[in-house]
Tab-separated table of C-alpha atoms in Angstrom:
chain	number	residue	atom	x	y	z
A	203	MET	CA	101.841	115.064	94.411
A	204	THR	CA	103.265	115.875	91.523
A	205	SER	CA	104.749	118.965	92.510
A	206	GLY	CA	107.619	118.911	92.433
A	207	THR	CA	108.126	116.239	91.545
A	208	ALA	CA	108.724	117.046	87.196
A	209	GLY	CA	111.658	116.291	85.801
A	210	PHE	CA	112.667	113.548	85.873
A	211	SER	CA	111.945	110.919	82.465
A	212	GLY	CA	110.020	108.359	84.361
A	213	SER	CA	112.594	105.809	82.248
A	214	PRO	CA	113.420	102.041	84.410
A	215	GLY	CA	116.413	101.718	85.676
A	216	THR	CA	118.115	98.920	86.345
A	217	HIS	CA	119.021	96.780	90.299
A	218	GLU	CA	121.996	97.423	88.318
A	219	GLU	CA	122.105	100.947	88.014
A	220	TRP	CA	123.475	104.188	90.752
A	221	ARG	CA	121.031	106.836	91.341
A	222	GLY	CA	121.196	109.304	93.565
A	223	TRP	CA	117.587	108.550	95.780
A	224	ARG	CA	115.758	111.487	94.836
A	225	GLU	CA	115.978	109.695	91.208
A	226	ALA	CA	114.854	106.837	92.531
A	227	THR	CA	112.544	106.886	94.575
A	228	HIS	CA	110.689	109.154	91.645
A	229	GLU	CA	110.608	106.007	90.198
A	230	ALA	CA	109.550	103.879	92.076
A	231	LEU	CA	106.138	105.770	93.557
A	232	TYR	CA	105.552	108.151	90.226
A	233	GLY	CA	106.809	106.029	87.426
A	234	PRO	CA	104.195	104.164	84.843
A	235	GLU	CA	104.512	101.079	87.368
A	236	GLY	CA	105.786	103.214	90.353
A	237	PHE	CA	103.520	102.066	93.916
A	238	TYR	CA	101.664	105.613	93.673
A	239	ARG	CA	100.202	104.213	91.099
A	240	ALA	CA	99.993	99.986	91.475
A	241	GLY	CA	96.462	98.578	92.825
A	242	PRO	CA	92.242	100.021	93.135
A	243	GLU	CA	93.162	100.382	97.326
A	244	GLY	CA	95.972	102.285	96.464
A	245	PRO	CA	97.981	103.989	100.198
A	246	ALA	CA	95.167	102.587	102.209
A	247	GLY	CA	96.624	99.009	101.432
A	248	HIS	CA	99.765	100.096	102.185
A	249	PHE	CA	99.149	101.303	106.027
A	250	ARG	CA	97.515	104.132	107.775
A	251	THR	CA	97.246	107.303	107.677
A	252	SER	CA	94.335	110.319	109.400
A	253	VAL	CA	92.130	109.684	106.814
A	254	HIS	CA	91.574	105.715	106.714
A	255	ALA	CA	91.977	105.815	111.202
A	256	SER	CA	88.426	107.117	111.159
A	257	PRO	CA	85.600	110.279	109.622
A	258	LEU	CA	86.594	112.385	112.320
A	259	PHE	CA	89.858	113.294	110.742
A	260	ALA	CA	87.536	114.497	107.156
A	261	GLY	CA	85.028	116.825	109.644
A	262	ALA	CA	88.395	117.826	111.553
A	263	VAL	CA	89.453	119.245	108.151
A	264	ALA	CA	85.668	120.565	106.991
A	265	ARG	CA	85.406	122.396	110.453
A	266	LEU	CA	88.737	123.821	109.132
A	267	LEU	CA	87.405	125.182	105.713
A	268	CYS	CA	84.423	126.735	107.326
A	269	ARG	CA	86.089	128.908	109.675
A	270	VAL	CA	88.177	129.859	106.487
A	271	ASP	CA	85.249	130.314	104.548
A	272	GLU	CA	83.913	133.137	107.801
A	273	ALA	CA	87.645	134.824	108.098
A	274	LEU	CA	87.105	135.144	104.022
A	275	GLY	CA	83.726	136.708	104.219
A	276	ARG	CA	81.670	133.744	103.242
A	277	PRO	CA	83.197	133.770	99.128
A	278	ALA	CA	80.243	133.342	96.199
A	279	VAL	CA	83.264	130.356	95.299
A	280	LEU	CA	84.926	128.282	98.312
A	281	ASP	CA	88.192	125.921	96.861
A	282	PHE	CA	89.162	123.568	98.841
A	283	VAL	CA	91.968	120.994	97.051
A	284	ASP	CA	93.029	117.641	98.456
A	285	LEU	CA	96.874	117.511	97.406
A	286	ALA	CA	98.322	113.745	97.071
A	287	ALA	CA	94.209	112.722	97.342
A	288	GLY	CA	95.337	109.042	97.043
A	289	ARG	CA	91.511	107.717	96.985
A	290	GLY	CA	89.868	110.933	97.423
A	291	GLU	CA	88.868	109.547	100.027
A	292	LEU	CA	89.648	112.679	101.984
A	293	VAL	CA	88.030	115.140	99.883
A	294	THR	CA	85.071	113.216	99.464
A	295	GLY	CA	84.450	113.858	103.581
A	296	VAL	CA	85.166	116.870	104.115
A	297	LEU	CA	82.177	117.628	101.262
A	298	ALA	CA	80.017	114.947	103.341
A	299	ALA	CA	80.759	116.599	106.920
A	300	LEU	CA	80.299	120.265	105.470
A	301	PRO	CA	77.318	122.460	106.262
A	302	ALA	CA	74.771	122.316	103.135
A	303	GLU	CA	75.299	125.582	102.559
A	304	VAL	CA	78.821	125.885	102.113
A	305	ALA	CA	78.887	123.055	100.564
A	306	ALA	CA	76.713	124.596	98.427
A	307	ARG	CA	79.483	127.068	97.431
A	308	THR	CA	82.734	124.074	97.640
A	309	ARG	CA	84.532	123.396	94.247
A	310	ALA	CA	86.711	120.291	95.859
A	311	TYR	CA	89.502	119.316	93.894
A	312	ALA	CA	91.950	115.584	94.037
A	313	VAL	CA	95.049	116.975	92.826
A	314	GLU	CA	96.643	113.301	92.232
A	315	VAL	CA	98.896	110.946	90.273
A	316	ALA	CA	96.726	108.316	89.377
A	317	ALA	CA	93.748	107.616	87.252
A	318	ARG	CA	90.107	108.936	88.820
A	319	PRO	CA	89.004	105.981	90.743
A	320	GLU	CA	85.721	105.015	90.038
A	321	GLY	CA	82.296	105.858	91.227
A	322	LEU	CA	83.588	109.444	93.035
A	323	ASP	CA	81.727	111.960	94.014
A	324	GLN	CA	80.910	113.957	90.736
A	325	ARG	CA	80.811	116.993	92.519
A	326	ILE	CA	85.413	116.697	93.014
A	327	ARG	CA	87.185	117.080	89.723
A	328	TRP	CA	90.236	114.927	89.018
A	329	LEU	CA	93.446	116.532	88.092
A	330	ARG	CA	97.978	115.808	87.758
A	331	GLU	CA	97.801	119.204	89.646
A	332	PRO	CA	96.281	122.143	91.544
A	333	PRO	CA	94.569	125.358	89.919
A	334	HIS	CA	95.781	128.435	90.607
A	335	GLY	CA	93.608	131.050	91.523
A	336	LEU	CA	92.148	129.197	94.311
A	337	THR	CA	90.001	131.237	97.305
A	338	GLY	CA	89.936	128.693	100.045
A	339	LEU	CA	92.022	125.373	101.844
A	340	LEU	CA	94.748	123.926	100.519
A	341	PHE	CA	95.352	120.165	102.159
A	342	ALA	CA	98.452	118.494	101.630
A	343	ASN	CA	98.323	115.453	104.157
A	344	GLU	CA	100.806	112.728	104.348
A	345	TRP	CA	102.403	114.528	100.130
A	346	LEU	CA	104.896	116.245	101.268
A	347	ASP	CA	107.079	113.067	102.776
A	348	ASN	CA	106.579	111.653	99.485
A	349	VAL	CA	108.491	114.680	97.664
A	350	PRO	CA	112.033	113.135	96.756
A	351	VAL	CA	115.457	114.405	98.168
A	352	GLU	CA	118.195	112.981	97.986
A	353	VAL	CA	120.086	111.675	100.716
A	354	ALA	CA	123.725	113.229	101.980
A	355	GLU	CA	126.031	110.700	104.323
A	356	VAL	CA	129.238	112.028	105.496
A	357	ASP	CA	132.373	109.938	104.793
A	358	ALA	CA	135.559	109.221	106.784
A	359	ALA	CA	137.267	112.017	105.973
A	360	GLY	CA	134.245	114.261	107.199
A	361	VAL	CA	132.564	115.408	103.896
A	362	ALA	CA	128.482	115.711	103.203
A	363	ARG	CA	128.464	113.080	99.502
A	364	ARG	CA	125.235	112.526	98.035
A	365	VAL	CA	124.510	109.096	98.427
A	366	LEU	CA	123.213	106.589	95.794
A	367	VAL	CA	121.306	103.387	95.725
A	368	ARG	CA	120.786	100.642	93.387
A	369	GLY	CA	117.230	98.922	92.611
A	370	ASP	CA	117.094	96.531	95.122
A	371	GLY	CA	118.244	98.770	97.966
A	372	ALA	CA	121.837	98.464	97.276
A	373	GLN	CA	123.876	101.958	98.626
A	374	ARG	CA	127.169	103.698	98.072
A	375	LEU	CA	128.426	107.390	98.654
A	376	GLY	CA	128.958	109.233	95.629
A	377	GLU	CA	130.061	112.382	94.616
A	378	PRO	CA	130.361	115.287	97.032
A	379	VAL	CA	126.875	117.308	97.480
A	380	ALA	CA	128.003	121.524	96.247
A	381	GLY	CA	125.734	123.967	95.532
A	382	ALA	CA	122.837	125.674	96.530
A	383	GLU	CA	121.959	121.890	98.073
A	384	ALA	CA	125.311	122.511	100.121
A	385	GLU	CA	123.430	125.633	100.809
A	386	TRP	CA	120.978	124.067	101.576
A	387	LEU	CA	122.428	122.370	104.440
A	388	ALA	CA	124.230	123.837	105.636
A	389	ARG	CA	121.290	126.668	106.532
A	390	TRP	CA	118.790	123.843	107.639
A	391	TRP	CA	120.158	120.919	108.632
A	392	PRO	CA	124.197	121.235	108.974
A	393	LEU	CA	126.159	117.762	109.927
A	394	THR	CA	129.145	117.757	111.405
A	395	GLY	CA	132.465	115.794	110.565
A	396	GLU	CA	131.519	112.839	112.348
A	397	GLU	CA	131.386	109.471	109.841
A	398	GLY	CA	127.855	107.738	109.043
A	399	LEU	CA	125.507	110.961	109.857
A	400	ARG	CA	123.032	111.756	107.813
A	401	ALA	CA	120.932	113.930	106.107
A	402	GLU	CA	117.631	114.588	103.426
A	403	ILE	CA	118.051	116.929	101.765
A	404	GLY	CA	114.825	119.509	101.490
A	405	LEU	CA	115.143	121.709	98.362
A	406	PRO	CA	112.937	119.789	96.436
A	407	ARG	CA	110.193	120.083	99.243
A	408	ASP	CA	110.734	123.484	99.138
A	409	ALA	CA	109.513	124.347	96.432
A	410	ALA	CA	106.622	121.952	96.082
A	411	TRP	CA	105.062	123.260	99.100
A	412	ALA	CA	106.270	126.456	97.332
A	413	SER	CA	104.559	125.899	94.161
A	414	ALA	CA	101.125	124.404	96.230
A	415	VAL	CA	100.810	127.728	98.122
A	416	ALA	CA	101.181	130.173	95.425
A	417	ALA	CA	97.589	128.766	94.024
A	418	LEU	CA	96.294	130.419	96.577
A	419	ASP	CA	95.193	134.216	95.983
A	420	ALA	CA	93.618	133.915	98.913
A	421	GLY	CA	92.881	131.254	101.720
A	422	LEU	CA	94.929	128.885	103.759
A	423	ALA	CA	97.479	125.667	103.445
A	424	VAL	CA	97.685	123.427	105.063
A	425	ALA	CA	100.168	120.245	105.160
A	426	ALA	CA	100.156	117.943	107.714
A	427	ASP	CA	102.628	115.303	108.298
A	428	TYR	CA	105.811	113.491	110.278
A	429	ALA	CA	108.354	117.043	110.914
A	430	HIS	CA	110.670	117.919	112.072
A	431	THR	CA	113.303	121.305	112.887
A	432	VAL	CA	116.389	122.440	112.443
A	433	ALA	CA	116.375	122.519	116.339
A	434	ALA	CA	116.185	118.603	116.396
A	435	ARG	CA	117.065	116.811	113.240
A	436	PRO	CA	117.526	113.200	113.298
A	437	LEU	CA	121.522	112.947	113.551
A	438	PHE	CA	120.971	109.134	110.789
A	439	GLY	CA	117.678	110.867	108.544
A	440	THR	CA	114.627	109.268	108.614
A	441	LEU	CA	114.391	107.648	105.381
A	442	THR	CA	111.954	104.153	105.401
A	443	GLY	CA	109.764	101.988	103.631
A	444	PHE	CA	105.986	100.730	104.277
A	445	ARG	CA	104.714	97.500	102.203
A	446	GLN	CA	101.076	95.693	103.626
A	447	GLY	CA	101.411	98.333	106.675
A	448	ARG	CA	104.858	97.590	108.804
A	449	GLU	CA	107.622	99.672	108.473
A	450	THR	CA	110.524	98.267	106.095
A	451	GLU	CA	114.261	99.135	104.149
A	452	PRO	CA	113.165	101.685	101.600
A	453	VAL	CA	113.853	99.147	98.001
A	454	PRO	CA	113.870	101.499	95.175
A	455	ASP	CA	112.043	98.682	92.885
A	456	GLY	CA	108.157	100.260	93.274
A	457	SER	CA	107.072	97.625	95.764
A	458	CYS	CA	106.514	100.346	98.777
A	459	ASP	CA	106.276	103.591	99.532
A	460	ILE	CA	109.396	105.170	100.146
A	461	THR	CA	108.965	108.530	102.790
A	462	ALA	CA	110.860	110.327	104.632
A	463	HIS	CA	109.940	112.957	108.049
A	464	VAL	CA	109.852	117.067	106.475
A	465	ALA	CA	111.366	119.529	108.096
A	466	LEU	CA	108.239	121.839	107.284
A	467	ASP	CA	110.024	125.412	108.799
A	468	ALA	CA	112.277	125.135	106.151
A	469	CYS	CA	108.826	124.474	103.818
A	470	ALA	CA	107.758	127.442	105.870
A	471	ALA	CA	110.291	129.709	104.706
A	472	ALA	CA	110.731	128.857	101.455
A	473	HIS	CA	106.808	129.620	100.815
A	474	THR	CA	107.873	133.318	102.181
A	475	ALA	CA	111.306	134.212	100.256
A	476	ARG	CA	108.887	133.711	97.399
A	477	CYS	CA	106.826	136.970	98.593
A	478	THR	CA	106.214	140.062	96.923
A	479	PRO	CA	109.398	142.021	98.739
A	480	GLY	CA	108.304	144.368	101.334
A	481	HIS	CA	104.924	142.557	101.402
A	482	ALA	CA	105.820	140.587	103.748
A	483	PRO	CA	103.268	137.749	104.372
A	484	PRO	CA	101.028	136.355	107.531
A	485	ASP	CA	103.038	134.520	109.867
A	486	ALA	CA	102.934	130.614	109.571
A	487	LEU	CA	102.199	128.888	111.803
A	488	MET	CA	103.394	125.199	113.006
A	489	ARG	CA	101.913	122.623	115.951
A	490	PRO	CA	100.777	119.450	116.505
A	491	GLN	CA	98.805	116.811	115.131
A	492	ARG	CA	97.277	117.042	118.406
A	493	GLU	CA	96.365	120.238	120.355
A	494	ALA	CA	95.503	121.284	115.709
A	495	LEU	CA	92.621	119.138	116.179
A	496	HIS	CA	91.589	119.768	119.759
A	497	ALA	CA	91.139	122.908	118.928
A	498	LEU	CA	88.855	121.921	115.551
A	499	GLY	CA	86.746	119.965	117.679
A	500	VAL	CA	88.081	116.356	118.231
A	501	THR	CA	89.353	116.205	121.666
A	502	GLY	CA	89.158	111.960	122.228
A	503	ALA	CA	86.844	112.909	125.732
A	504	ARG	CA	84.237	109.690	126.774
A	505	PRO	CA	81.428	109.809	127.399
A	506	PRO	CA	79.756	109.853	130.666
A	507	LEU	CA	79.022	106.656	132.311
A	508	ALA	CA	75.096	107.749	132.468
A	509	LEU	CA	74.931	107.590	129.268
A	510	ALA	CA	74.716	103.929	128.647
A	511	SER	CA	71.707	103.445	130.717
A	512	THR	CA	69.492	105.980	129.466
A	513	ASP	CA	71.065	105.861	125.735
A	514	PRO	CA	73.063	103.040	124.894
A	515	ALA	CA	72.736	103.226	122.112
A	516	ALA	CA	74.326	106.688	122.351
A	517	TYR	CA	77.158	106.043	124.379
A	518	VAL	CA	78.764	103.187	121.713
A	519	ARG	CA	78.600	105.529	118.911
A	520	ALA	CA	79.922	107.760	121.475
A	521	LEU	CA	82.775	105.109	122.781
A	522	ALA	CA	83.840	104.467	119.611
A	523	SER	CA	84.242	107.847	118.480
A	524	ALA	CA	85.957	109.241	121.513
A	525	SER	CA	88.555	105.782	120.946
A	526	GLN	CA	88.852	107.161	116.894
A	527	ALA	CA	90.052	110.324	118.175
A	528	ALA	CA	92.283	109.373	120.725
A	529	GLU	CA	94.041	107.827	117.790
A	530	LEU	CA	93.886	110.398	115.158
A	531	THR	CA	95.801	112.882	118.783
A	532	ALA	CA	98.170	109.862	120.283
A	533	ALA	CA	101.963	110.429	121.009
A	534	GLY	CA	103.905	108.316	119.635
A	535	GLY	CA	101.614	108.011	116.632
A	536	LEU	CA	99.652	109.959	114.901
A	537	GLY	CA	99.380	113.224	117.083
A	538	ASP	CA	102.790	113.394	116.633
A	539	PHE	CA	102.647	114.461	113.311
A	540	TRP	CA	103.324	118.758	112.546
A	541	TRP	CA	100.334	120.988	110.992
A	542	LEU	CA	102.289	123.776	109.137
A	543	LEU	CA	99.028	126.564	107.931
A	544	GLN	CA	101.280	129.002	105.460
A	545	PRO	CA	98.442	131.744	105.817
A	546	VAL	CA	97.487	134.078	102.070
A	547	GLY	CA	96.084	136.956	102.134
A	548	ALA	CA	94.693	138.669	105.483
A	549	LEU	CA	93.909	135.496	107.457
A	550	ASP	CA	95.374	135.093	110.701
A	551	ALA	CA	96.303	131.651	111.224
A	552	ALA	CA	95.966	131.281	114.284
A	553	ALA	CA	92.852	132.476	115.083
A	554	LEU	CA	91.427	129.667	113.143
A	555	LEU	CA	92.780	127.368	115.637
A	556	VAL	CA	90.553	128.947	119.061
A	557	ASP	CA	89.400	125.631	120.105
A	558	VAL	CA	85.752	127.397	120.575
A	559	ALA	CA	82.767	126.445	118.995
A	560	ASP	CA	81.706	127.895	115.441
A	561	HIS	CA	79.512	129.761	114.517
A	562	GLU	CA	77.325	126.473	112.840
A	563	GLU	CA	77.250	125.525	116.326
A	564	GLN	CA	75.867	127.875	118.447
């Protein structure tokens, strides 16, 4: 969660101080009294992610890690990085779901700004930044949407200006967007001259994602988030807050999560732009979460009714699993997440999502 959020002092703001949304959000989320540092329950106490919805999600990520392992030729050490790890729920679930032989070779990392939770599996290394030289899978679930960004709004004269915010959530327009931020808007989120249109300027997320992918020498980086592409950007942006399971006004005082959907296509291009000229990276892939999970064995298919009479306990378990799978893949909910799969080395991202039985199941 720290990649791409450096460069701020974290000094306390006041309700009277006007700042850009990027600085205000960084302090509210990651400062000494920030939202992501408070409370033993962490983000799970305020909103429900795919990781919290069902162990099926960790199982699917474990299956993807096994496919990456196969594609890499089963290296002696296989790395798994849970980026923006919360309280370590995903990495814990992945280790538990791995076949014993793969788990024995897996080196697991949780990357998070909060302190290491008590009782976490000792195999998991708890870090503030991803290590480099990795071979395996880096998975960032709902991370990029919390990398703070500036917000731009078109004024009455048709000029895109930076939006300033106070600690109580009040907003006003600041200076015109210029330089690299204006160039980013022109390419990735062009605003017409209509007053009131908004955009979130994704430059910090592009840099954060490119930096995260650079931690891999070989393997796959995955970002899973609510997202949009340049063909269909929201007219008024997506900045919002969440507190205790409910959407709320985004107020940068540390009391709520502050999030905005991600321009994942821009993030993918940012990694490509960092690659050595003349050495084109493998093609990135974007897929809705429901398609990615279906390809990884999370289908939501209901068990046959006949099972209820032959093995009632198994039927109840299978029915519960189907219900959880349906939540993970539901339209209008978690299924609307997008996965960005960015391979490093000779991997074919599309081949990793072929809906076939895995080697260990055959």
